[in-house]
CSV table of C-alpha atoms in Angstrom, one decimal:
chain,number,residue,atom,x,y,z
N,124,UNK,CA,11.6,-28.8,2.4
N,125,UNK,CA,9.1,-26.4,0.8
N,126,UNK,CA,10.0,-24.8,-2.5
N,127,UNK,CA,12.2,-21.7,-1.8
N,128,UNK,CA,9.5,-19.4,-3.1
N,129,UNK,CA,7.0,-20.8,-0.6
N,130,UNK,CA,9.1,-19.8,2.4
N,131,UNK,CA,8.3,-16.7,4.3
N,132,UNK,CA,10.8,-13.9,4.7
N,133,UNK,CA,11.6,-15.1,8.3
N,134,UNK,CA,12.2,-18.6,7.0
N,135,UNK,CA,14.4,-17.3,4.2
N,136,UNK,CA,16.4,-15.1,6.5
N,137,UNK,CA,17.0,-18.0,9.0
N,138,UNK,CA,17.8,-20.5,6.2
N,139,UNK,CA,20.2,-18.2,4.5
N,140,UNK,CA,22.0,-17.4,7.7
N,141,UNK,CA,22.3,-21.1,8.5
N,142,UNK,CA,23.6,-21.7,4.9
N,143,UNK,CA,20.9,-24.2,4.1
N,144,UNK,CA,20.7,-22.6,0.7
N,145,UNK,CA,22.3,-19.7,-1.0
N,146,UNK,CA,21.0,-16.3,-2.0
N,147,UNK,CA,21.8,-17.3,-5.6
N,148,UNK,CA,19.5,-20.4,-5.4
N,149,UNK,CA,16.7,-18.3,-3.9
N,150,UNK,CA,17.1,-15.6,-6.6
N,151,UNK,CA,17.1,-18.3,-9.4
N,152,UNK,CA,13.9,-19.9,-7.9
N,153,UNK,CA,12.1,-16.5,-7.9
N,154,UNK,CA,13.3,-15.5,-11.4
N,155,UNK,CA,11.9,-18.8,-12.7
N,156,UNK,CA,8.6,-18.3,-10.8
N,157,UNK,CA,8.3,-14.7,-12.2
N,158,UNK,CA,8.7,-16.0,-15.8
N,159,UNK,CA,5.8,-18.5,-15.3
N,160,UNK,CA,3.5,-15.8,-14.0
N,161,UNK,CA,4.0,-13.1,-16.6
N,162,UNK,CA,0.3,-13.3,-17.5
N,163,UNK,CA,-0.4,-11.5,-14.3
N,164,UNK,CA,1.4,-8.4,-15.7
N,165,UNK,CA,2.6,-7.7,-12.1
N,166,UNK,CA,6.0,-6.3,-13.3
N,167,UNK,CA,6.6,-3.2,-15.4
N,168,UNK,CA,10.3,-4.1,-15.5
N,169,UNK,CA,12.1,-7.2,-14.4
N,170,UNK,CA,15.7,-6.7,-13.2
N,171,UNK,CA,17.3,-10.2,-13.2
N,172,UNK,CA,20.8,-8.8,-13.7
N,173,UNK,CA,20.4,-6.5,-10.6
N,174,UNK,CA,19.0,-9.5,-8.6
N,175,UNK,CA,21.8,-11.8,-9.4
N,176,UNK,CA,24.5,-9.2,-8.6
N,177,UNK,CA,22.8,-8.4,-5.3
N,178,UNK,CA,22.4,-12.2,-4.6
N,179,UNK,CA,26.2,-12.7,-5.2
N,180,UNK,CA,27.0,-9.8,-2.8
N,181,UNK,CA,24.6,-11.3,-0.2
N,182,UNK,CA,26.2,-14.8,-0.5
N,183,UNK,CA,29.7,-13.2,0.0
N,184,UNK,CA,28.5,-11.4,3.2
N,185,UNK,CA,26.7,-14.5,4.5
N,186,UNK,CA,29.8,-16.6,4.0
N,187,UNK,CA,31.7,-14.2,6.3
N,188,UNK,CA,28.8,-14.4,8.9
N,189,UNK,CA,27.7,-10.9,8.0
N,190,UNK,CA,24.6,-9.4,6.5
N,191,UNK,CA,21.6,-7.3,7.3
N,192,UNK,CA,18.0,-8.2,8.3
N,193,UNK,CA,17.0,-9.0,4.8
N,194,UNK,CA,20.3,-10.3,3.4
N,195,UNK,CA,19.5,-12.3,0.3
N,196,UNK,CA,15.7,-11.9,0.5
N,197,UNK,CA,14.1,-11.2,-3.0
N,198,UNK,CA,11.7,-8.3,-3.1
N,199,UNK,CA,9.6,-6.4,-5.6
N,200,UNK,CA,9.7,-2.6,-5.6
N,201,UNK,CA,6.6,-0.7,-6.5
N,202,UNK,CA,7.4,1.4,-9.6
N,203,UNK,CA,6.6,4.6,-7.6
N,204,UNK,CA,10.0,4.4,-5.8
N,205,UNK,CA,12.9,5.9,-7.7
N,206,UNK,CA,15.6,3.4,-8.2
N,207,UNK,CA,19.0,4.6,-9.3
N,208,UNK,CA,19.7,4.0,-13.0
N,209,UNK,CA,16.7,1.7,-13.3
N,210,UNK,CA,13.5,2.9,-15.1
N,211,UNK,CA,10.9,4.4,-12.8
N,212,UNK,CA,7.6,5.2,-14.5
N,213,UNK,CA,4.9,5.5,-11.8
N,214,UNK,CA,2.8,3.5,-14.2
N,215,UNK,CA,2.6,6.5,-16.6
N,216,UNK,CA,3.5,7.1,-20.2
N,217,UNK,CA,4.8,10.5,-19.3
N,218,UNK,CA,7.7,8.9,-17.3
N,219,UNK,CA,8.4,6.0,-19.7
N,220,UNK,CA,12.2,5.7,-20.1
N,221,UNK,CA,13.0,7.9,-17.0
N,222,UNK,CA,16.0,6.5,-15.1
N,223,UNK,CA,16.5,8.5,-11.9
N,224,UNK,CA,20.2,9.3,-11.0
N,225,UNK,CA,19.3,8.7,-7.3
N,226,UNK,CA,17.7,6.0,-5.0
N,227,UNK,CA,14.7,6.5,-2.8
N,228,UNK,CA,15.5,6.4,0.8
N,229,UNK,CA,13.1,3.4,1.5
N,230,UNK,CA,14.6,1.3,-1.3
N,231,UNK,CA,18.1,2.3,-0.2
N,232,UNK,CA,17.3,1.2,3.3
N,233,UNK,CA,16.1,-2.2,2.0
N,234,UNK,CA,19.2,-2.7,-0.1
N,235,UNK,CA,21.4,-1.7,2.9
N,236,UNK,CA,19.6,-4.5,4.8
N,237,UNK,CA,20.6,-6.9,2.1
N,238,UNK,CA,17.4,-7.1,0.0
N,239,UNK,CA,17.6,-8.4,-3.6
N,240,UNK,CA,15.5,-6.4,-6.2
N,241,UNK,CA,13.6,-8.7,-8.7
N,242,UNK,CA,12.0,-5.8,-10.5
N,243,UNK,CA,9.7,-2.8,-10.6
N,244,UNK,CA,6.0,-3.6,-9.9
N,245,UNK,CA,3.0,-2.4,-11.8
N,246,UNK,CA,0.5,0.1,-10.2
N,247,UNK,CA,-2.3,2.5,-11.1
N,248,UNK,CA,-0.9,5.5,-12.9
N,249,UNK,CA,0.6,7.8,-10.3
N,250,UNK,CA,-1.0,5.6,-7.7
N,251,UNK,CA,-4.5,6.9,-8.7
N,252,UNK,CA,-6.9,4.0,-8.6
N,253,UNK,CA,-8.4,1.2,-6.5
N,254,UNK,CA,-8.2,-1.6,-9.1
N,255,UNK,CA,-4.8,-1.4,-10.9
N,256,UNK,CA,-6.6,-0.8,-14.2
N,257,UNK,CA,-5.3,2.7,-14.9
N,258,UNK,CA,-1.6,1.8,-15.5
N,259,UNK,CA,-0.3,2.8,-18.9
N,260,UNK,CA,1.4,-0.7,-18.9
N,261,UNK,CA,-1.9,-2.5,-18.7
N,262,UNK,CA,-4.0,-3.9,-15.9
N,263,UNK,CA,-2.7,-6.4,-13.3
N,264,UNK,CA,-4.6,-9.6,-12.8
N,265,UNK,CA,-5.4,-10.9,-9.4
N,266,UNK,CA,-3.9,-14.5,-9.1
N,267,UNK,CA,-7.3,-15.4,-7.4
N,268,UNK,CA,-10.2,-16.2,-9.7
N,269,UNK,CA,-13.9,-16.2,-9.2
N,270,UNK,CA,-15.7,-19.5,-9.6
N,271,UNK,CA,-16.8,-18.6,-13.1
N,272,UNK,CA,-13.2,-18.1,-14.0
N,273,UNK,CA,-13.4,-14.3,-14.6
N,274,UNK,CA,-10.2,-12.4,-14.2
N,275,UNK,CA,-10.3,-10.1,-11.1
N,276,UNK,CA,-8.6,-6.9,-10.1
N,277,UNK,CA,-5.9,-7.2,-7.4
N,278,UNK,CA,-7.0,-3.8,-5.9
N,279,UNK,CA,-5.0,-0.6,-6.2
N,280,UNK,CA,-2.9,1.2,-6.4
N,281,UNK,CA,-0.3,-1.3,-5.2
N,282,UNK,CA,-1.9,-4.1,-7.3
N,283,UNK,CA,1.3,-5.4,-8.8
N,284,UNK,CA,2.8,-5.6,-5.3
N,285,UNK,CA,-0.2,-7.5,-3.9
N,286,UNK,CA,-0.5,-9.9,-6.9
N,287,UNK,CA,3.2,-10.7,-6.9
N,288,UNK,CA,3.3,-11.5,-3.1
N,289,UNK,CA,0.1,-13.6,-3.4
N,290,UNK,CA,1.4,-15.5,-6.4
N,291,UNK,CA,4.8,-16.2,-4.6
N,292,UNK,CA,6.8,-14.5,-7.3
N,293,UNK,CA,8.4,-12.1,-4.7
N,294,UNK,CA,8.9,-12.8,-1.0
N,295,UNK,CA,7.6,-9.3,-0.1
N,296,UNK,CA,7.0,-6.0,-1.8
N,297,UNK,CA,7.0,-2.3,-1.2
N,298,UNK,CA,3.7,-0.5,-1.5
N,299,UNK,CA,2.4,3.1,-0.9
N,300,UNK,CA,-0.8,4.0,0.7
N,301,UNK,CA,-2.5,7.4,0.0
N,302,UNK,CA,-6.1,6.3,0.7
N,303,UNK,CA,-5.9,2.6,1.2
N,304,UNK,CA,-3.5,1.5,-1.6
N,305,UNK,CA,-1.7,-1.0,0.6
N,306,UNK,CA,-4.6,-2.3,2.7
N,307,UNK,CA,-7.3,-2.7,0.1
N,308,UNK,CA,-5.1,-4.7,-2.4
N,309,UNK,CA,-3.8,-6.8,0.6
N,310,UNK,CA,-7.4,-7.6,1.4
N,311,UNK,CA,-8.3,-8.5,-2.2
N,312,UNK,CA,-5.3,-10.9,-2.6
N,313,UNK,CA,-5.2,-12.5,0.9
N,314,UNK,CA,-1.9,-11.0,2.1
N,315,UNK,CA,-0.8,-8.7,4.9
N,316,UNK,CA,-0.3,-5.0,4.3
N,317,UNK,CA,0.5,-2.2,6.7
N,318,UNK,CA,0.4,1.6,6.2
N,319,UNK,CA,2.6,3.0,9.0
N,320,UNK,CA,2.1,6.3,10.7
N,321,UNK,CA,2.6,9.3,8.5
N,322,UNK,CA,6.3,10.2,9.0
N,323,UNK,CA,7.4,6.7,9.9
N,324,UNK,CA,9.0,6.0,6.5
N,325,UNK,CA,10.7,8.6,4.4
N,326,UNK,CA,8.9,9.8,1.3
N,327,UNK,CA,12.1,11.0,-0.3
N,328,UNK,CA,12.5,9.6,-3.8
N,329,UNK,CA,8.9,8.3,-4.0
N,330,UNK,CA,6.9,9.9,-6.9
N,331,UNK,CA,4.5,12.1,-5.1
N,332,UNK,CA,0.7,11.8,-5.5
N,333,UNK,CA,-0.8,13.6,-2.4
N,334,UNK,CA,2.1,14.7,-0.2
N,335,UNK,CA,0.2,15.0,3.1
N,336,UNK,CA,-1.3,11.5,2.7
N,337,UNK,CA,1.3,9.3,1.0
N,338,UNK,CA,3.1,6.8,3.1
N,339,UNK,CA,5.2,3.7,2.2
N,340,UNK,CA,4.8,0.3,3.8
N,341,UNK,CA,5.4,-3.4,3.3
N,342,UNK,CA,3.2,-6.1,1.7
N,343,UNK,CA,4.0,-9.6,2.8
N,344,UNK,CA,2.5,-13.1,3.3
N,345,UNK,CA,2.2,-12.9,7.0
N,346,UNK,CA,2.4,-10.4,9.9
N,347,UNK,CA,5.9,-11.4,11.1
N,348,UNK,CA,7.3,-10.7,7.6
N,349,UNK,CA,5.6,-7.3,7.6
N,350,UNK,CA,7.3,-6.5,11.0
N,351,UNK,CA,10.7,-7.5,9.6
N,352,UNK,CA,10.3,-5.6,6.4
N,353,UNK,CA,9.0,-2.4,8.1
N,354,UNK,CA,11.8,-2.5,10.5
N,355,UNK,CA,14.2,-2.2,7.6
N,356,UNK,CA,12.2,0.4,5.7
N,357,UNK,CA,11.5,2.8,8.5
N,358,UNK,CA,13.6,5.5,10.1
N,359,UNK,CA,14.3,9.2,10.2
N,360,UNK,CA,15.5,10.8,7.0
N,361,UNK,CA,16.9,14.4,7.0
N,362,UNK,CA,16.0,14.7,3.3
N,363,UNK,CA,12.3,14.5,4.1
N,364,UNK,CA,11.0,17.3,6.4
N,365,UNK,CA,7.9,15.2,7.3
N,366,UNK,CA,10.0,12.3,8.5
N,367,UNK,CA,9.8,12.0,12.2
N,368,UNK,CA,13.0,11.7,14.3
N,369,UNK,CA,11.9,8.7,16.4
N,370,UNK,CA,13.8,5.4,17.0
N,371,UNK,CA,12.4,2.4,15.1
N,372,UNK,CA,11.1,-0.2,17.6
N,373,UNK,CA,11.8,-3.9,17.2
N,374,UNK,CA,8.4,-4.8,15.6
N,375,UNK,CA,9.1,-8.5,15.4
N,376,UNK,CA,9.8,-8.6,19.1
N,377,UNK,CA,6.5,-6.9,19.8
N,378,UNK,CA,4.6,-10.0,18.6
N,379,UNK,CA,4.2,-11.6,22.0
N,380,UNK,CA,0.9,-13.3,21.2
N,381,UNK,CA,-0.6,-11.8,24.4
N,382,UNK,CA,-3.5,-9.2,24.0
N,383,UNK,CA,-5.2,-9.9,27.3
N,384,UNK,CA,-6.7,-6.8,28.8
N,385,UNK,CA,-6.3,-4.8,25.6
N,386,UNK,CA,-9.4,-2.7,24.6
N,387,UNK,CA,-10.4,-2.7,21.0
N,388,UNK,CA,-12.9,-0.2,19.5
N,389,UNK,CA,-15.8,-1.0,17.2
N,390,UNK,CA,-16.8,2.2,15.4
N,391,UNK,CA,-20.6,2.2,14.9
N,392,UNK,CA,-20.3,4.4,11.9
N,393,UNK,CA,-18.5,1.7,9.9
N,394,UNK,CA,-21.7,-0.3,9.6
N,395,UNK,CA,-22.5,1.4,6.3
N,396,UNK,CA,-25.8,0.9,4.4
N,397,UNK,CA,-25.7,-1.9,2.0
N,398,UNK,CA,-22.7,-3.6,3.5
N,399,UNK,CA,-22.7,-7.3,2.4
N,400,UNK,CA,-23.7,-9.8,5.1
N,401,UNK,CA,-20.5,-11.7,4.6
N,402,UNK,CA,-18.4,-8.6,5.5
N,403,UNK,CA,-20.6,-8.1,8.6
N,404,UNK,CA,-20.2,-11.7,9.5
N,405,UNK,CA,-16.4,-11.6,9.2
N,406,UNK,CA,-16.2,-8.5,11.3
N,407,UNK,CA,-18.2,-10.2,14.0
N,408,UNK,CA,-15.9,-13.2,13.7
N,409,UNK,CA,-12.9,-10.9,14.3
N,410,UNK,CA,-14.6,-9.5,17.4
N,411,UNK,CA,-15.1,-13.0,18.7
N,412,UNK,CA,-11.5,-14.0,18.0
N,413,UNK,CA,-10.2,-11.1,19.9
N,414,UNK,CA,-12.6,-11.6,22.9
N,415,UNK,CA,-11.4,-15.2,23.1
N,416,UNK,CA,-7.8,-14.0,23.2
N,417,UNK,CA,-8.6,-11.9,26.2
N,418,UNK,CA,-9.2,-8.4,24.7
N,419,UNK,CA,-12.3,-6.3,25.5
N,420,UNK,CA,-14.5,-4.8,22.8
N,421,UNK,CA,-15.7,-1.2,23.3
N,422,UNK,CA,-18.2,0.6,21.1
N,423,UNK,CA,-16.8,3.9,19.9
N,424,UNK,CA,-18.1,6.7,17.7
N,425,UNK,CA,-16.2,8.3,14.8
N,426,UNK,CA,-19.0,10.8,13.9
N,427,UNK,CA,-17.3,12.5,11.0
N,428,UNK,CA,-16.6,9.2,9.1
N,429,UNK,CA,-19.3,10.0,6.5
N,430,UNK,CA,-17.3,13.1,5.4
N,431,UNK,CA,-14.0,11.2,5.0
N,432,UNK,CA,-14.4,10.2,1.3
N,433,UNK,CA,-15.6,13.6,0.0
N,434,UNK,CA,-12.9,15.2,2.1
N,435,UNK,CA,-10.3,12.9,0.7
N,436,UNK,CA,-11.4,13.5,-2.9
N,437,UNK,CA,-10.9,17.2,-2.5
N,438,UNK,CA,-7.6,17.1,-0.7
N,439,UNK,CA,-5.9,14.3,-2.7
N,440,UNK,CA,-6.7,15.7,-6.2
N,441,UNK,CA,-5.7,19.2,-5.1
N,442,UNK,CA,-2.3,18.0,-4.0
N,443,UNK,CA,-2.0,15.8,-7.0
N,444,UNK,CA,-2.7,18.7,-9.4
N,445,UNK,CA,0.1,20.7,-7.8
N,446,UNK,CA,2.6,17.8,-7.7
N,447,UNK,CA,2.0,16.7,-11.3
N,448,UNK,CA,2.6,20.2,-12.6
N,449,UNK,CA,6.2,19.4,-12.8
N,450,UNK,CA,5.6,16.9,-15.7
N,451,UNK,CA,5.7,19.4,-18.6
N,452,UNK,CA,7.9,17.7,-21.2
N,453,UNK,CA,11.0,19.8,-20.1
N,454,UNK,CA,12.5,17.9,-17.1
N,455,UNK,CA,11.3,14.3,-17.2
N,456,UNK,CA,10.4,11.5,-19.7
N,457,UNK,CA,8.0,12.2,-22.5
N,458,UNK,CA,8.1,15.3,-24.7
N,459,UNK,CA,5.7,15.9,-27.6
N,460,UNK,CA,6.7,18.8,-29.8
N,461,UNK,CA,4.6,21.9,-30.5
N,462,UNK,CA,4.8,25.2,-32.4
N,463,UNK,CA,5.1,27.1,-29.1
N,464,UNK,CA,6.2,26.3,-25.6
N,465,UNK,CA,2.6,26.3,-24.4
N,466,UNK,CA,1.6,24.0,-27.2
N,467,UNK,CA,4.5,21.6,-26.3
N,468,UNK,CA,3.3,21.6,-22.6
N,469,UNK,CA,-0.3,20.8,-23.8
N,470,UNK,CA,0.7,18.1,-26.2
N,471,UNK,CA,3.0,16.4,-23.7
N,472,UNK,CA,0.5,16.4,-20.9
N,473,UNK,CA,-2.4,15.3,-23.1
N,474,UNK,CA,-0.4,12.4,-24.5
N,475,UNK,CA,1.4,11.5,-21.3
N,476,UNK,CA,-1.4,11.4,-18.7
N,477,UNK,CA,-4.2,8.8,-18.7
N,478,UNK,CA,-7.9,9.6,-18.2
N,479,UNK,CA,-8.0,9.0,-14.4
N,480,UNK,CA,-5.0,11.2,-13.9
N,481,UNK,CA,-6.5,14.0,-16.1
N,482,UNK,CA,-9.8,13.7,-14.2
N,483,UNK,CA,-8.0,14.2,-10.8
N,484,UNK,CA,-5.9,17.1,-12.1
N,485,UNK,CA,-9.0,18.8,-13.3
N,486,UNK,CA,-10.8,18.3,-9.9
N,487,UNK,CA,-7.8,19.4,-8.0
N,488,UNK,CA,-7.2,22.5,-10.2
N,489,UNK,CA,-10.9,23.4,-9.8
N,490,UNK,CA,-10.9,23.2,-5.9
N,491,UNK,CA,-7.7,25.2,-5.7
N,492,UNK,CA,-9.0,27.9,-8.1
N,493,UNK,CA,-9.8,31.5,-7.1
N,494,UNK,CA,-13.2,31.7,-5.5
N,495,UNK,CA,-13.4,28.0,-4.8
N,496,UNK,CA,-10.4,27.5,-2.5
N,497,UNK,CA,-12.2,28.6,0.6
N,498,UNK,CA,-15.4,26.8,-0.3
N,499,UNK,CA,-13.8,23.4,-1.0
N,500,UNK,CA,-10.1,23.0,-0.1
N,501,UNK,CA,-10.1,25.1,3.1
N,502,UNK,CA,-13.3,23.5,4.3
N,503,UNK,CA,-12.0,20.1,3.6
N,504,UNK,CA,-8.9,20.8,5.7
N,505,UNK,CA,-11.2,21.8,8.6
N,506,UNK,CA,-13.2,18.6,8.2
N,507,UNK,CA,-10.0,16.7,8.2
N,508,UNK,CA,-9.1,18.1,11.6
N,509,UNK,CA,-12.5,17.0,12.9
N,510,UNK,CA,-11.8,13.4,11.6
N,511,UNK,CA,-8.5,13.5,13.4
N,512,UNK,CA,-10.2,14.7,16.6
N,513,UNK,CA,-12.7,11.8,16.4
N,514,UNK,CA,-9.8,9.4,16.7
N,515,UNK,CA,-8.3,11.4,19.5
N,516,UNK,CA,-11.5,10.9,21.4
N,517,UNK,CA,-11.6,7.2,20.6
N,518,UNK,CA,-8.1,6.6,22.0
N,519,UNK,CA,-9.5,7.6,25.4
N,520,UNK,CA,-11.6,4.5,25.3
N,521,UNK,CA,-9.6,1.9,23.4
N,522,UNK,CA,-6.0,0.9,22.4
N,523,UNK,CA,-6.7,-0.3,18.8
N,524,UNK,CA,-9.7,-0.2,16.4
N,525,UNK,CA,-11.1,-3.2,14.5
N,526,UNK,CA,-13.0,-2.8,11.2
N,527,UNK,CA,-13.4,-4.5,7.8
N,528,UNK,CA,-10.7,-3.5,5.3
N,529,UNK,CA,-12.9,-3.2,2.2
N,530,UNK,CA,-16.7,-3.3,1.6
N,531,UNK,CA,-16.3,-6.3,-0.8
N,532,UNK,CA,-14.1,-9.0,-2.2
N,533,UNK,CA,-12.1,-8.4,-5.4
N,534,UNK,CA,-14.4,-7.6,-8.4
N,535,UNK,CA,-14.0,-8.4,-12.1
N,536,UNK,CA,-11.7,-6.4,-14.3
N,537,UNK,CA,-13.9,-3.8,-16.1
N,538,UNK,CA,-16.8,-4.3,-13.7
N,539,UNK,CA,-16.7,-0.7,-12.4
N,540,UNK,CA,-14.5,0.9,-15.0
N,541,UNK,CA,-17.3,3.3,-16.1
N,542,UNK,CA,-18.3,4.3,-12.6
N,543,UNK,CA,-15.6,6.3,-10.8
N,544,UNK,CA,-17.8,6.9,-7.8
N,545,UNK,CA,-18.3,3.1,-7.3
N,546,UNK,CA,-14.5,2.8,-7.6
N,547,UNK,CA,-13.9,5.5,-5.1
N,548,UNK,CA,-16.2,3.7,-2.5
N,549,UNK,CA,-13.7,0.9,-2.3
N,550,UNK,CA,-11.7,3.2,0.0
N,551,UNK,CA,-14.5,3.9,2.4
N,552,UNK,CA,-13.0,2.1,5.4
N,553,UNK,CA,-9.3,3.0,4.7
N,554,UNK,CA,-9.4,6.7,3.8
N,555,UNK,CA,-10.0,8.1,7.4
N,556,UNK,CA,-6.7,6.5,8.5
N,557,UNK,CA,-4.8,8.5,5.9
N,558,UNK,CA,-6.6,11.7,6.7
N,559,UNK,CA,-5.7,11.3,10.4
N,560,UNK,CA,-2.1,10.1,9.7
N,561,UNK,CA,-2.6,6.9,11.7
N,562,UNK,CA,-1.1,3.4,11.1
N,563,UNK,CA,-3.5,0.7,9.7
N,564,UNK,CA,-3.0,-3.0,8.9
N,565,UNK,CA,-5.0,-5.4,6.8
N,566,UNK,CA,-4.9,-9.1,7.9
N,567,UNK,CA,-6.4,-11.9,5.7
N,568,UNK,CA,-9.2,-13.4,7.8
N,569,UNK,CA,-11.6,-15.4,5.6
N,570,UNK,CA,-13.1,-16.2,2.3
N,571,UNK,CA,-16.2,-14.8,0.5
N,572,UNK,CA,-19.0,-16.9,-0.8
N,573,UNK,CA,-17.1,-16.8,-4.1
N,574,UNK,CA,-14.0,-18.3,-2.4
N,575,UNK,CA,-12.1,-14.9,-2.5
N,576,UNK,CA,-10.0,-13.4,0.3
N,577,UNK,CA,-11.5,-10.9,2.8
N,578,UNK,CA,-9.4,-8.8,5.2
N,579,UNK,CA,-9.9,-7.2,8.6
N,580,UNK,CA,-8.3,-3.8,9.3
N,581,UNK,CA,-6.6,-2.8,12.6
N,582,UNK,CA,-6.1,0.9,13.2
N,583,UNK,CA,-3.6,2.1,15.8
N,584,UNK,CA,-2.5,5.2,17.7
N,585,UNK,CA,0.2,7.3,16.1
N,586,UNK,CA,3.5,5.5,16.0
N,587,UNK,CA,2.0,2.5,17.9
N,588,UNK,CA,2.8,0.0,15.2
N,589,UNK,CA,4.1,-2.4,17.8
N,590,UNK,CA,0.5,-2.8,19.1
N,591,UNK,CA,-0.7,-3.4,15.6
N,592,UNK,CA,1.8,-6.2,15.1
N,593,UNK,CA,0.9,-7.7,18.4
N,594,UNK,CA,-2.8,-7.7,17.7
N,595,UNK,CA,-2.3,-8.6,14.0
N,596,UNK,CA,-0.3,-11.7,15.0
N,597,UNK,CA,-3.1,-12.9,17.3
N,598,UNK,CA,-5.8,-12.2,14.7
N,599,UNK,CA,-3.7,-14.1,12.1
N,600,UNK,CA,-3.3,-17.1,14.3
N,601,UNK,CA,-7.0,-17.2,15.1
N,602,UNK,CA,-8.0,-16.8,11.4
N,603,UNK,CA,-5.5,-19.5,10.3
N,604,UNK,CA,-5.8,-18.3,6.7
N,605,UNK,CA,-4.1,-20.9,4.6
N,606,UNK,CA,-5.9,-20.6,1.3
N,607,UNK,CA,-3.9,-19.9,-1.8
N,608,UNK,CA,-4.9,-18.7,-5.3
N,609,UNK,CA,-5.4,-21.6,-7.7
N,610,UNK,CA,-5.4,-24.2,-5.0
């Protein structure tokens, strides 16, 4: 039998129910694997005591023939989700030591389904970044390495989640996606990540970055595991006014393997200038795989795509500057004294926020300021509507859209650190999905010339995640991606 930490969530679930091994044995295996991989810096906080207590509870339920969909399955929780009485930092110094007296709805849903928490995973500070290099707790390393041995970024902001899933030190992980923070790191590390439709998962108890864009989702080793995990995470939550009161479909059952007759759109605007030939080649390979499976390609146009990145980098910082105003040294975490109240605010925020967070607060404050609100923020919201309408037109011609996930493979730690614009361009294929509130999934589909993972992105209609899982399963089977870091 494979090592327990090489089994998928589906295999763990079935093995635990059949009593082939215990939840305690699974937890012990993962805790040992975590210890060996500490150099990745994937965890901000390990929680072995919590894991062993939850594993004991899972074993008791399984012995009685009970248990939820994830009973005894070890997961990592991105440190953006508030976990009751367990430190939650959002990767920031300003929240260091903060222990929420409440549990986020998504993590509570997972624990109710029997999941075991191994710890809190590292991320870009307040989820602001595309490389996981802005965390106060240090950068996360991608378990994959370039041929010259250079350490690579795992993508961001869910870099700790992606690295830990790829390194088999968690069976699955939670991520959040504001502009691509689940899909881009999934592509960089050779795993599956899905950002569900905005409103599908509750945002209650997740530290807010940009409230109209943030959405939680699962990061796993294959598409079936993502379907199982999203089924447990999703659902209406009365505590989140943007949570949609729709029943949660059986995503795993949607993976029929049959996509005959389905129409998939190829947006001509995604063939951007300077796109590497290997990304273009992989995209064409994906088109061929889907045609072979019986689906029909359709050329579509999303004419406002070129405005998506500048629109995103107006709306997201504006919302961030508002959301982060609450961190003033009075209510949460860090407080740096001053001679006056204003000075205490200034000292606390100057010491507590990193450079990237301060940059985005300044941008956001500027675009919301008197005289510039109409020129920037209001105009960006109008362009956002046009981007949404592009997709509405596209759905008249196709059922799903196929694109690359990211314009490159993972790059070296520090390679783009001094060029924020180059860093922002990592999100060029993923940001429109967030602006339109649509579901998007990254599936590992091939290797770059440097032997690094590359992903393909599927974009679906609102709340049509079942089609994404159906198509994603077919794409995964065709790609037969078996490569592992360090192999």
